[in-house]
Amino acid sequence: MLANGWTVHTSDVSEAYGILATDPVNGEHYKIQVKTICYLDELIFDVRRFDGTTYVQSEADYIVAVYPVVNHEPRIFIFENDSREYYCSSSAGMLKRWVKLTFPIVDIDELFSDRRKNLA
């Protein structure tokens, strides 16, 4: 989200949403729940809490879905929360229904190489 211009806020108290972020375009704050996508016959992920209840709109405005892809850049999507228990889609369908977030992959060794040189 940071790579897409969002400002991400942290909380000192426990909240129903995963993160609070500010939209870079309209300046509005949104509550966002982050979930990991699994692949069975289609992409699917569970949006329920541990107790089985769903996140209602007042608790999470958006869902961010992370699809980790081995040896490739993960795919990250954002879409409005409509309080479902599960979301699923075909690979082609997700690109039509969900907004893909893009970001540059950062080489962690390169990022910290100068810092390591200064410590030596």
Coordinates of C-alpha atoms in Angstrom, one line a residue:
M1 CA 0.0 0.0 0.0
L2 CA 2.9 2.3 0.8
A3 CA 4.3 1.8 -2.8
N4 CA 0.9 2.9 -4.1
G5 CA 0.9 6.2 -2.1
W6 CA -1.2 5.2 0.8
T7 CA -0.3 6.3 4.3
V8 CA -0.6 3.4 6.8
H9 CA -1.3 4.2 10.4
T10 CA -0.6 2.0 13.4
S11 CA -2.7 1.6 16.5
D12 CA -1.9 1.3 20.2
V13 CA -5.1 -0.5 20.9
S14 CA -6.7 -3.7 19.5
E15 CA -9.0 -3.0 16.7
A16 CA -11.2 -5.2 14.5
Y17 CA -9.4 -4.1 11.3
G18 CA -5.8 -5.0 10.4
I19 CA -4.7 -1.5 9.4
L20 CA -5.9 2.1 9.0
A21 CA -4.8 3.7 5.8
T22 CA -5.3 7.1 4.1
D23 CA -6.1 7.1 0.4
P24 CA -3.5 9.2 -1.5
V25 CA -6.2 10.5 -4.0
N26 CA -9.0 11.6 -1.8
G27 CA -7.3 11.9 1.7
E28 CA -10.0 9.7 3.3
H29 CA -9.2 7.2 6.0
Y30 CA -10.2 3.5 5.5
K31 CA -10.2 0.5 7.8
I32 CA -8.6 -2.4 6.0
Q33 CA -8.5 -6.1 6.8
V34 CA -5.6 -8.1 5.2
K35 CA -6.0 -11.8 4.3
T36 CA -4.0 -14.4 2.4
I37 CA -5.4 -16.1 -0.7
C38 CA -5.1 -19.9 -1.1
Y39 CA -5.4 -21.8 -4.4
L40 CA -7.5 -24.9 -4.7
D41 CA -9.4 -25.1 -8.0
E42 CA -9.8 -21.4 -7.8
L43 CA -8.5 -18.6 -5.7
I44 CA -10.3 -18.6 -2.3
F45 CA -9.8 -17.0 1.1
D46 CA -11.6 -16.9 4.4
V47 CA -12.4 -13.4 5.7
R48 CA -13.9 -14.6 9.0
R49 CA -12.5 -14.0 12.5
F50 CA -11.3 -16.8 14.7
D51 CA -14.8 -17.1 16.2
G52 CA -16.4 -17.5 12.7
T53 CA -18.0 -14.1 12.5
T54 CA -17.5 -11.8 9.5
Y55 CA -16.2 -8.2 9.4
V56 CA -19.1 -5.9 8.9
Q57 CA -18.7 -2.6 6.9
S58 CA -18.2 -0.5 10.1
E59 CA -15.3 -2.7 11.1
A60 CA -13.5 -2.9 7.7
D61 CA -14.1 -0.8 4.7
Y62 CA -11.8 -2.7 2.4
I63 CA -10.2 -6.1 2.1
V64 CA -6.6 -6.5 1.0
A65 CA -6.0 -10.0 -0.4
V66 CA -2.4 -11.2 -0.7
Y67 CA -1.7 -14.1 -3.1
P68 CA 1.9 -15.3 -2.4
V69 CA 3.4 -16.8 -5.6
V70 CA 6.5 -18.9 -5.2
N71 CA 9.6 -17.4 -6.9
H72 CA 7.5 -14.4 -8.2
E73 CA 6.2 -11.1 -7.0
P74 CA 3.1 -11.7 -4.8
R75 CA -0.2 -10.5 -6.2
I76 CA -2.0 -8.0 -4.0
F77 CA -5.6 -6.9 -4.5
I78 CA -8.0 -4.5 -2.8
F79 CA -11.8 -4.4 -2.9
E80 CA -14.7 -3.2 -0.9
N81 CA -15.8 -5.4 2.1
D82 CA -19.3 -6.7 1.7
S83 CA -19.3 -8.8 4.8
R84 CA -18.9 -12.2 3.2
E85 CA -17.4 -15.2 4.9
Y86 CA -15.4 -16.2 1.8
Y87 CA -14.3 -14.7 -1.4
C88 CA -13.3 -16.7 -4.4
S89 CA -12.5 -16.1 -8.1
S90 CA -10.8 -17.6 -11.1
S91 CA -7.4 -16.2 -12.0
A92 CA -8.9 -14.3 -14.9
G93 CA -12.0 -13.1 -12.9
M94 CA -9.9 -11.6 -10.1
L95 CA -8.4 -9.1 -12.5
K96 CA -11.9 -7.9 -13.5
R97 CA -13.4 -7.8 -10.0
W98 CA -10.6 -6.7 -7.8
V99 CA -8.1 -3.8 -8.1
K100 CA -4.5 -5.0 -8.3
L101 CA -1.9 -3.1 -6.2
T102 CA 1.5 -2.9 -7.7
F103 CA 4.8 -2.3 -6.0
P104 CA 8.5 -2.5 -6.7
I105 CA 10.2 -5.6 -5.2
V106 CA 13.0 -4.4 -2.9
D107 CA 16.2 -6.5 -2.5
I108 CA 16.6 -6.5 1.2
D109 CA 20.4 -7.0 0.9
E110 CA 20.7 -4.0 -1.4
L111 CA 18.5 -1.9 0.9
F112 CA 20.8 -2.6 3.9
S113 CA 24.2 -2.8 2.1
D114 CA 25.2 0.7 2.9
R115 CA 24.2 0.4 6.6
R116 CA 26.2 -2.9 6.9
K117 CA 29.3 -1.1 5.4
N118 CA 29.0 1.7 8.0
L119 CA 28.8 -0.9 10.8
A120 CA 31.9 -2.7 9.7

